[in-house]
mmCIF file of N, CA and C in Angstrom:
data_model
loop_
_atom_site.group_PDB
_atom_site.id
_atom_site.type_symbol
_atom_site.label_atom_id
_atom_site.label_comp_id
_atom_site.label_asym_id
_atom_site.label_seq_id
_atom_site.Cartn_x
_atom_site.Cartn_y
_atom_site.Cartn_z
ATOM 1 N N MET I 1 -21.020 15.904 -58.845
ATOM 2 C CA MET I 1 -19.794 15.975 -59.620
ATOM 3 C C MET I 1 -20.106 15.313 -60.929
ATOM 4 N N ALA I 2 -19.498 15.948 -61.921
ATOM 5 C CA ALA I 2 -19.712 15.412 -63.325
ATOM 6 C C ALA I 2 -18.608 14.402 -63.575
ATOM 7 N N ASN I 3 -18.993 13.460 -64.406
ATOM 8 C CA ASN I 3 -18.040 12.455 -64.887
ATOM 9 C C ASN I 3 -17.064 13.086 -65.780
ATOM 10 N N LYS I 4 -15.801 12.686 -65.709
ATOM 11 C CA LYS I 4 -14.765 13.311 -66.467
ATOM 12 C C LYS I 4 -14.310 12.292 -67.503
ATOM 13 N N GLY I 5 -14.134 12.862 -68.761
ATOM 14 C CA GLY I 5 -13.664 12.092 -69.865
ATOM 15 C C GLY I 5 -12.191 11.905 -69.813
ATOM 16 N N PRO I 6 -11.609 11.430 -70.864
ATOM 17 C CA PRO I 6 -10.117 11.237 -70.894
ATOM 18 C C PRO I 6 -9.394 12.532 -70.886
ATOM 19 N N ALA I 7 -8.245 12.516 -70.278
ATOM 20 C CA ALA I 7 -7.387 13.785 -70.239
ATOM 21 C C ALA I 7 -6.560 13.827 -71.484
ATOM 22 N N TYR I 8 -6.305 15.106 -71.910
ATOM 23 C CA TYR I 8 -5.426 15.300 -73.054
ATOM 24 C C TYR I 8 -4.369 16.405 -72.722
ATOM 25 N N GLY I 9 -3.317 16.410 -73.450
ATOM 26 C CA GLY I 9 -2.261 17.400 -73.304
ATOM 27 C C GLY I 9 -1.710 17.525 -71.916
ATOM 28 N N MET I 10 -1.688 18.694 -71.446
ATOM 29 C CA MET I 10 -1.080 18.995 -70.192
ATOM 30 C C MET I 10 -1.813 18.246 -69.058
ATOM 31 N N SER I 11 -3.136 18.160 -69.079
ATOM 32 C CA SER I 11 -3.954 17.435 -68.126
ATOM 33 C C SER I 11 -3.505 15.969 -67.981
ATOM 34 N N ARG I 12 -3.272 15.415 -69.160
ATOM 35 C CA ARG I 12 -2.830 13.985 -69.205
ATOM 36 C C ARG I 12 -1.427 13.879 -68.552
ATOM 37 N N ASP I 13 -0.551 14.824 -68.855
ATOM 38 C CA ASP I 13 0.832 14.816 -68.251
ATOM 39 C C ASP I 13 0.720 14.919 -66.715
ATOM 40 N N VAL I 14 -0.042 15.757 -66.279
ATOM 41 C CA VAL I 14 -0.222 15.986 -64.799
ATOM 42 C C VAL I 14 -0.748 14.755 -64.186
ATOM 43 N N GLN I 15 -1.839 14.158 -64.757
ATOM 44 C CA GLN I 15 -2.447 12.938 -64.240
ATOM 45 C C GLN I 15 -1.415 11.841 -64.263
ATOM 46 N N SER I 16 -0.651 11.703 -65.300
ATOM 47 C CA SER I 16 0.350 10.622 -65.408
ATOM 48 C C SER I 16 1.394 10.776 -64.305
ATOM 49 N N LYS I 17 1.850 11.982 -63.989
ATOM 50 C CA LYS I 17 2.847 12.218 -62.960
ATOM 51 C C LYS I 17 2.242 11.795 -61.579
ATOM 52 N N ILE I 18 1.012 12.193 -61.355
ATOM 53 C CA ILE I 18 0.313 11.830 -60.078
ATOM 54 C C ILE I 18 0.201 10.334 -59.945
ATOM 55 N N GLU I 19 -0.116 9.597 -60.980
ATOM 56 C CA GLU I 19 -0.246 8.162 -60.923
ATOM 57 C C GLU I 19 1.072 7.499 -60.703
ATOM 58 N N LYS I 20 2.130 8.080 -61.308
ATOM 59 C CA LYS I 20 3.476 7.486 -61.087
ATOM 60 C C LYS I 20 3.993 7.621 -59.686
ATOM 61 N N LYS I 21 3.528 8.661 -59.017
ATOM 62 C CA LYS I 21 3.977 8.902 -57.629
ATOM 63 C C LYS I 21 3.258 7.979 -56.603
ATOM 64 N N TYR I 22 2.152 7.422 -57.023
ATOM 65 C CA TYR I 22 1.337 6.538 -56.055
ATOM 66 C C TYR I 22 2.184 5.294 -55.695
ATOM 67 N N ASP I 23 2.228 5.044 -54.449
ATOM 68 C CA ASP I 23 3.005 3.964 -53.911
ATOM 69 C C ASP I 23 2.152 2.867 -53.366
ATOM 70 N N ASP I 24 2.013 1.696 -54.003
ATOM 71 C CA ASP I 24 1.190 0.677 -53.602
ATOM 72 C C ASP I 24 1.623 0.058 -52.199
ATOM 73 N N GLU I 25 2.937 0.035 -52.038
ATOM 74 C CA GLU I 25 3.541 -0.495 -50.776
ATOM 75 C C GLU I 25 3.128 0.416 -49.598
ATOM 76 N N LEU I 26 3.163 1.696 -49.834
ATOM 77 C CA LEU I 26 2.752 2.677 -48.826
ATOM 78 C C LEU I 26 1.289 2.541 -48.516
ATOM 79 N N GLU I 27 0.505 2.279 -49.535
ATOM 80 C CA GLU I 27 -0.948 2.173 -49.299
ATOM 81 C C GLU I 27 -1.124 0.946 -48.388
ATOM 82 N N ASP I 28 -0.407 -0.221 -48.667
ATOM 83 C CA ASP I 28 -0.610 -1.325 -47.811
ATOM 84 C C ASP I 28 -0.231 -1.108 -46.387
ATOM 85 N N ARG I 29 0.907 -0.313 -46.178
ATOM 86 C CA ARG I 29 1.318 -0.021 -44.824
ATOM 87 C C ARG I 29 0.313 0.829 -44.120
ATOM 88 N N LEU I 30 -0.309 1.810 -44.856
ATOM 89 C CA LEU I 30 -1.270 2.717 -44.295
ATOM 90 C C LEU I 30 -2.555 1.965 -43.889
ATOM 91 N N VAL I 31 -3.029 1.052 -44.762
ATOM 92 C CA VAL I 31 -4.156 0.304 -44.491
ATOM 93 C C VAL I 31 -3.926 -0.574 -43.288
ATOM 94 N N GLU I 32 -2.762 -1.265 -43.125
ATOM 95 C CA GLU I 32 -2.504 -2.031 -41.988
ATOM 96 C C GLU I 32 -2.431 -1.218 -40.695
ATOM 97 N N TRP I 33 -1.926 -0.097 -40.816
ATOM 98 C CA TRP I 33 -1.824 0.819 -39.648
ATOM 99 C C TRP I 33 -3.208 1.282 -39.178
ATOM 100 N N ILE I 34 -4.051 1.694 -40.179
ATOM 101 C CA ILE I 34 -5.425 2.163 -39.823
ATOM 102 C C ILE I 34 -6.211 1.046 -39.223
ATOM 103 N N VAL I 35 -6.135 -0.153 -39.782
ATOM 104 C CA VAL I 35 -6.835 -1.323 -39.255
ATOM 105 C C VAL I 35 -6.383 -1.658 -37.879
ATOM 106 N N ALA I 36 -5.072 -1.631 -37.628
ATOM 107 C CA ALA I 36 -4.465 -1.902 -36.267
ATOM 108 C C ALA I 36 -4.970 -0.872 -35.310
ATOM 109 N N GLN I 37 -4.967 0.368 -35.732
ATOM 110 C CA GLN I 37 -5.374 1.454 -34.775
ATOM 111 C C GLN I 37 -6.852 1.498 -34.493
ATOM 112 N N CYS I 38 -7.707 1.198 -35.483
ATOM 113 C CA CYS I 38 -9.202 1.368 -35.370
ATOM 114 C C CYS I 38 -9.894 0.042 -35.157
ATOM 115 N N GLY I 39 -9.273 -1.080 -35.489
ATOM 116 C CA GLY I 39 -9.919 -2.359 -35.386
ATOM 117 C C GLY I 39 -10.431 -2.809 -36.706
ATOM 118 N N SER I 40 -10.765 -4.090 -36.856
ATOM 119 C CA SER I 40 -11.218 -4.677 -38.111
ATOM 120 C C SER I 40 -12.521 -4.176 -38.527
ATOM 121 N N ALA I 41 -13.337 -3.462 -37.717
ATOM 122 C CA ALA I 41 -14.622 -3.012 -38.087
ATOM 123 C C ALA I 41 -14.578 -2.025 -39.196
ATOM 124 N N VAL I 42 -13.444 -1.284 -39.405
ATOM 125 C CA VAL I 42 -13.337 -0.342 -40.462
ATOM 126 C C VAL I 42 -13.243 -0.986 -41.818
ATOM 127 N N GLY I 43 -12.978 -2.271 -41.858
ATOM 128 C CA GLY I 43 -12.948 -2.985 -43.161
ATOM 129 C C GLY I 43 -11.593 -2.739 -43.880
ATOM 130 N N ARG I 44 -11.552 -3.114 -45.095
ATOM 131 C CA ARG I 44 -10.347 -2.892 -45.943
ATOM 132 C C ARG I 44 -10.804 -2.375 -47.289
ATOM 133 N N PRO I 45 -10.001 -1.533 -47.887
ATOM 134 C CA PRO I 45 -10.361 -1.008 -49.228
ATOM 135 C C PRO I 45 -9.967 -2.012 -50.251
ATOM 136 N N GLU I 46 -10.496 -1.830 -51.496
ATOM 137 C CA GLU I 46 -10.051 -2.581 -52.664
ATOM 138 C C GLU I 46 -8.672 -2.018 -52.938
ATOM 139 N N ARG I 47 -7.835 -2.880 -53.438
ATOM 140 C CA ARG I 47 -6.409 -2.489 -53.703
ATOM 141 C C ARG I 47 -6.429 -1.313 -54.795
ATOM 142 N N GLY I 48 -5.483 -0.474 -54.692
ATOM 143 C CA GLY I 48 -5.327 0.541 -55.703
ATOM 144 C C GLY I 48 -5.699 1.937 -55.205
ATOM 145 N N ARG I 49 -5.287 2.858 -55.962
ATOM 146 C CA ARG I 49 -5.542 4.311 -55.637
ATOM 147 C C ARG I 49 -6.964 4.561 -55.474
ATOM 148 N N LEU I 50 -7.766 4.164 -56.448
ATOM 149 C CA LEU I 50 -9.190 4.471 -56.420
ATOM 150 C C LEU I 50 -9.933 3.795 -55.196
ATOM 151 N N GLY I 51 -9.643 2.484 -54.972
ATOM 152 C CA GLY I 51 -10.225 1.777 -53.893
ATOM 153 C C GLY I 51 -9.908 2.481 -52.547
ATOM 154 N N PHE I 52 -8.633 2.887 -52.350
ATOM 155 C CA PHE I 52 -8.176 3.550 -51.083
ATOM 156 C C PHE I 52 -8.965 4.854 -50.994
ATOM 157 N N GLN I 53 -9.053 5.574 -52.094
ATOM 158 C CA GLN I 53 -9.713 6.847 -52.051
ATOM 159 C C GLN I 53 -11.196 6.668 -51.641
ATOM 160 N N VAL I 54 -11.920 5.760 -52.258
ATOM 161 C CA VAL I 54 -13.249 5.473 -51.941
ATOM 162 C C VAL I 54 -13.439 5.146 -50.476
ATOM 163 N N TRP I 55 -12.559 4.394 -49.945
ATOM 164 C CA TRP I 55 -12.532 3.891 -48.578
ATOM 165 C C TRP I 55 -12.567 5.089 -47.585
ATOM 166 N N LEU I 56 -11.769 6.085 -47.955
ATOM 167 C CA LEU I 56 -11.569 7.245 -47.114
ATOM 168 C C LEU I 56 -12.556 8.399 -47.406
ATOM 169 N N LYS I 57 -13.184 8.296 -48.558
ATOM 170 C CA LYS I 57 -13.956 9.403 -49.082
ATOM 171 C C LYS I 57 -15.061 9.865 -48.267
ATOM 172 N N ASN I 58 -15.864 9.010 -47.604
ATOM 173 C CA ASN I 58 -17.002 9.493 -46.832
ATOM 174 C C ASN I 58 -16.647 10.065 -45.424
ATOM 175 N N GLY I 59 -15.375 9.944 -45.056
ATOM 176 C CA GLY I 59 -14.889 10.516 -43.824
ATOM 177 C C GLY I 59 -15.058 9.627 -42.627
ATOM 178 N N ILE I 60 -15.786 8.512 -42.669
ATOM 179 C CA ILE I 60 -15.992 7.689 -41.482
ATOM 180 C C ILE I 60 -14.772 7.083 -40.995
ATOM 181 N N VAL I 61 -13.918 6.436 -41.890
ATOM 182 C CA VAL I 61 -12.700 5.851 -41.479
ATOM 183 C C VAL I 61 -11.757 6.845 -40.920
ATOM 184 N N LEU I 62 -11.682 7.989 -41.545
ATOM 185 C CA LEU I 62 -10.822 9.033 -41.033
ATOM 186 C C LEU I 62 -11.261 9.484 -39.651
ATOM 187 N N SER I 63 -12.512 9.614 -39.449
ATOM 188 C CA SER I 63 -13.071 10.046 -38.098
ATOM 189 C C SER I 63 -12.772 8.995 -37.068
ATOM 190 N N GLN I 64 -12.928 7.703 -37.486
ATOM 191 C CA GLN I 64 -12.622 6.664 -36.537
ATOM 192 C C GLN I 64 -11.139 6.651 -36.134
ATOM 193 N N LEU I 65 -10.324 7.004 -37.128
ATOM 194 C CA LEU I 65 -8.882 7.074 -36.899
ATOM 195 C C LEU I 65 -8.498 8.102 -35.963
ATOM 196 N N VAL I 66 -8.997 9.329 -36.088
ATOM 197 C CA VAL I 66 -8.603 10.403 -35.230
ATOM 198 C C VAL I 66 -9.261 10.102 -33.855
ATOM 199 N N ASN I 67 -10.462 9.559 -33.761
ATOM 200 C CA ASN I 67 -11.032 9.258 -32.455
ATOM 201 C C ASN I 67 -10.233 8.240 -31.691
ATOM 202 N N SER I 68 -9.563 7.296 -32.503
ATOM 203 C CA SER I 68 -8.840 6.215 -31.766
ATOM 204 C C SER I 68 -7.661 6.775 -31.109
ATOM 205 N N LEU I 69 -7.241 7.953 -31.344
ATOM 206 C CA LEU I 69 -6.082 8.623 -30.720
ATOM 207 C C LEU I 69 -6.409 9.252 -29.335
ATOM 208 N N TYR I 70 -7.730 9.318 -29.048
ATOM 209 C CA TYR I 70 -8.106 9.928 -27.820
ATOM 210 C C TYR I 70 -8.719 8.858 -26.919
ATOM 211 N N PRO I 71 -8.734 9.154 -25.601
ATOM 212 C CA PRO I 71 -9.275 8.170 -24.634
ATOM 213 C C PRO I 71 -10.836 8.189 -24.769
ATOM 214 N N ALA I 72 -11.429 7.126 -24.275
ATOM 215 C CA ALA I 72 -12.916 7.085 -24.317
ATOM 216 C C ALA I 72 -13.493 8.200 -23.555
ATOM 217 N N GLY I 73 -14.556 8.759 -24.092
ATOM 218 C CA GLY I 73 -15.261 9.860 -23.490
ATOM 219 C C GLY I 73 -14.804 11.213 -23.903
ATOM 220 N N SER I 74 -13.717 11.296 -24.724
ATOM 221 C CA SER I 74 -13.255 12.589 -25.197
ATOM 222 C C SER I 74 -13.007 12.522 -26.666
ATOM 223 N N LYS I 75 -13.841 11.830 -27.386
ATOM 224 C CA LYS I 75 -13.684 11.739 -28.877
ATOM 225 C C LYS I 75 -14.049 13.110 -29.518
ATOM 226 N N PRO I 76 -13.162 13.606 -30.361
ATOM 227 C CA PRO I 76 -13.434 15.008 -30.917
ATOM 228 C C PRO I 76 -14.426 14.970 -32.118
ATOM 229 N N VAL I 77 -14.575 13.779 -32.751
ATOM 230 C CA VAL I 77 -15.385 13.767 -33.970
ATOM 231 C C VAL I 77 -16.618 12.898 -33.766
ATOM 232 N N LYS I 78 -17.829 13.468 -34.011
ATOM 233 C CA LYS I 78 -19.058 12.706 -33.925
ATOM 234 C C LYS I 78 -19.208 11.862 -35.166
ATOM 235 N N ILE I 79 -19.484 10.592 -35.011
ATOM 236 C CA ILE I 79 -19.627 9.743 -36.188
ATOM 237 C C ILE I 79 -21.111 9.353 -36.297
ATOM 238 N N PRO I 80 -21.732 9.549 -37.490
ATOM 239 C CA PRO I 80 -23.137 9.270 -37.625
ATOM 240 C C PRO I 80 -23.312 7.693 -37.603
ATOM 241 N N ASP I 81 -24.588 7.343 -37.276
ATOM 242 C CA ASP I 81 -24.920 5.904 -37.275
ATOM 243 C C ASP I 81 -24.785 5.275 -38.600
ATOM 244 N N SER I 82 -25.187 5.956 -39.694
ATOM 245 C CA SER I 82 -25.029 5.405 -41.025
ATOM 246 C C SER I 82 -24.105 6.304 -41.789
ATOM 247 N N PRO I 83 -23.270 5.824 -42.554
ATOM 248 C CA PRO I 83 -22.289 6.586 -43.375
ATOM 249 C C PRO I 83 -23.026 7.621 -44.290
ATOM 250 N N PRO I 84 -22.569 8.764 -44.318
ATOM 251 C CA PRO I 84 -23.221 9.824 -45.148
ATOM 252 C C PRO I 84 -23.112 9.495 -46.674
ATOM 253 N N THR I 85 -24.137 9.701 -47.394
ATOM 254 C CA THR I 85 -24.200 9.451 -48.794
ATOM 255 C C THR I 85 -24.161 10.695 -49.650
ATOM 256 N N MET I 86 -24.607 11.851 -49.090
ATOM 257 C CA MET I 86 -24.634 13.082 -49.748
ATOM 258 C C MET I 86 -23.206 13.703 -49.672
ATOM 259 N N VAL I 87 -22.766 14.212 -50.816
ATOM 260 C CA VAL I 87 -21.392 14.696 -50.914
ATOM 261 C C VAL I 87 -21.113 15.827 -49.858
ATOM 262 N N PHE I 88 -21.998 16.756 -49.682
ATOM 263 C CA PHE I 88 -21.750 17.812 -48.715
ATOM 264 C C PHE I 88 -21.609 17.259 -47.300
ATOM 265 N N LYS I 89 -22.413 16.239 -47.017
ATOM 266 C CA LYS I 89 -22.266 15.599 -45.690
ATOM 267 C C LYS I 89 -20.953 14.854 -45.488
ATOM 268 N N GLN I 90 -20.469 14.230 -46.579
ATOM 269 C CA GLN I 90 -19.228 13.505 -46.520
ATOM 270 C C GLN I 90 -18.039 14.550 -46.344
ATOM 271 N N MET I 91 -18.205 15.660 -47.055
ATOM 272 C CA MET I 91 -17.182 16.737 -46.932
ATOM 273 C C MET I 91 -17.221 17.331 -45.485
ATOM 274 N N GLU I 92 -18.402 17.454 -44.919
ATOM 275 C CA GLU I 92 -18.455 17.886 -43.553
ATOM 276 C C GLU I 92 -17.782 16.962 -42.609
ATOM 277 N N GLN I 93 -17.916 15.668 -42.808
ATOM 278 C CA GLN I 93 -17.273 14.669 -41.979
ATOM 279 C C GLN I 93 -15.788 14.719 -42.083
ATOM 280 N N ILE I 94 -15.277 14.933 -43.313
ATOM 281 C CA ILE I 94 -13.855 15.069 -43.490
ATOM 282 C C ILE I 94 -13.336 16.391 -42.915
ATOM 283 N N ALA I 95 -14.110 17.393 -43.029
ATOM 284 C CA ALA I 95 -13.712 18.682 -42.372
ATOM 285 C C ALA I 95 -13.579 18.560 -40.853
ATOM 286 N N GLN I 96 -14.491 17.772 -40.291
ATOM 287 C CA GLN I 96 -14.365 17.530 -38.818
ATOM 288 C C GLN I 96 -13.048 16.796 -38.479
ATOM 289 N N PHE I 97 -12.758 15.767 -39.348
ATOM 290 C CA PHE I 97 -11.498 15.005 -39.148
ATOM 291 C C PHE I 97 -10.308 15.964 -39.258
ATOM 292 N N LEU I 98 -10.277 16.847 -40.295
ATOM 293 C CA LEU I 98 -9.133 17.736 -40.456
ATOM 294 C C LEU I 98 -9.029 18.755 -39.223
ATOM 295 N N LYS I 99 -10.173 19.235 -38.762
ATOM 296 C CA LYS I 99 -10.069 20.059 -37.553
ATOM 297 C C LYS I 99 -9.542 19.370 -36.342
ATOM 298 N N ALA I 100 -9.947 18.159 -36.117
ATOM 299 C CA ALA I 100 -9.495 17.323 -35.006
ATOM 300 C C ALA I 100 -8.033 16.964 -35.205
ATOM 301 N N ALA I 101 -7.577 16.754 -36.420
ATOM 302 C CA ALA I 101 -6.159 16.493 -36.676
ATOM 303 C C ALA I 101 -5.311 17.683 -36.347
ATOM 304 N N GLU I 102 -5.703 18.888 -36.748
ATOM 305 C CA GLU I 102 -4.999 20.068 -36.372
ATOM 306 C C GLU I 102 -4.919 20.359 -34.848
ATOM 307 N N GLU I 103 -6.109 20.028 -34.219
ATOM 308 C CA GLU I 103 -6.072 20.166 -32.740
ATOM 309 C C GLU I 103 -5.212 19.135 -32.081
ATOM 310 N N TYR I 104 -5.031 17.983 -32.671
ATOM 311 C CA TYR I 104 -4.169 16.967 -32.185
ATOM 312 C C TYR I 104 -2.723 17.382 -32.290
ATOM 313 N N GLY I 105 -2.398 18.259 -33.250
ATOM 314 C CA GLY I 105 -1.013 18.671 -33.434
ATOM 315 C C GLY I 105 -0.450 18.559 -34.848
ATOM 316 N N VAL I 106 -1.274 18.116 -35.786
ATOM 317 C CA VAL I 106 -0.770 18.053 -37.186
ATOM 318 C C VAL I 106 -0.714 19.455 -37.708
ATOM 319 N N VAL I 107 0.400 19.782 -38.329
ATOM 320 C CA VAL I 107 0.650 21.064 -38.853
ATOM 321 C C VAL I 107 -0.268 21.332 -40.070
ATOM 322 N N LYS I 108 -0.887 22.514 -40.079
ATOM 323 C CA LYS I 108 -1.838 22.839 -41.146
ATOM 324 C C LYS I 108 -1.233 22.645 -42.523
ATOM 325 N N THR I 109 -0.051 22.939 -42.762
ATOM 326 C CA THR I 109 0.557 22.718 -44.076
ATOM 327 C C THR I 109 0.752 21.258 -44.408
ATOM 328 N N ASP I 110 0.709 20.354 -43.474
ATOM 329 C CA ASP I 110 0.816 18.920 -43.706
ATOM 330 C C ASP I 110 -0.503 18.225 -43.946
ATOM 331 N N VAL I 111 -1.581 18.958 -43.832
ATOM 332 C CA VAL I 111 -2.978 18.468 -43.987
ATOM 333 C C VAL I 111 -3.462 18.621 -45.434
ATOM 334 N N PHE I 112 -4.192 17.611 -45.966
ATOM 335 C CA PHE I 112 -4.780 17.682 -47.240
ATOM 336 C C PHE I 112 -5.996 18.547 -47.167
ATOM 337 N N GLN I 113 -6.552 18.886 -48.342
ATOM 338 C CA GLN I 113 -7.868 19.635 -48.360
ATOM 339 C C GLN I 113 -8.915 18.650 -48.557
ATOM 340 N N THR I 114 -10.104 18.975 -48.140
ATOM 341 C CA THR I 114 -11.281 18.056 -48.258
ATOM 342 C C THR I 114 -11.504 17.693 -49.757
ATOM 343 N N VAL I 115 -11.379 18.601 -50.631
ATOM 344 C CA VAL I 115 -11.634 18.381 -52.048
ATOM 345 C C VAL I 115 -10.664 17.423 -52.679
ATOM 346 N N ASP I 116 -9.473 17.191 -51.988
ATOM 347 C CA ASP I 116 -8.494 16.291 -52.611
ATOM 348 C C ASP I 116 -9.071 14.852 -52.720
ATOM 349 N N LEU I 117 -9.941 14.457 -51.864
ATOM 350 C CA LEU I 117 -10.597 13.129 -51.917
ATOM 351 C C LEU I 117 -11.673 13.013 -52.924
ATOM 352 N N PHE I 118 -12.088 14.132 -53.458
ATOM 353 C CA PHE I 118 -13.209 14.203 -54.419
ATOM 354 C C PHE I 118 -12.730 14.440 -55.857
ATOM 355 N N GLU I 119 -11.494 14.841 -56.061
ATOM 356 C CA GLU I 119 -10.977 15.155 -57.392
ATOM 357 C C GLU I 119 -9.997 14.149 -57.881
#
């Protein structure tokens, strides 16, 4: 992925609207829920939109979250021993999470797309 420079015009307006919608309180609640569900081994993100995004971006925390909803022995997502560093491997991990979430009962229209964590 290429580094992006500053946004101008309509791009800046769209980015500004996205940033205004971000809810720090909701982030805190989600982090607490994920840690309660998965255990403290998942760690905690740096505060803010970017820190939360980076925490979820490699797909490991998301995979642990969906696996925590299933009983031992029937975990739907395989988690690698070391977190993936290559982007396509991270996207694969997230895709496995999304597939497992749909199988769990999350409606497809309520699920984000893998690229949403990378843009």
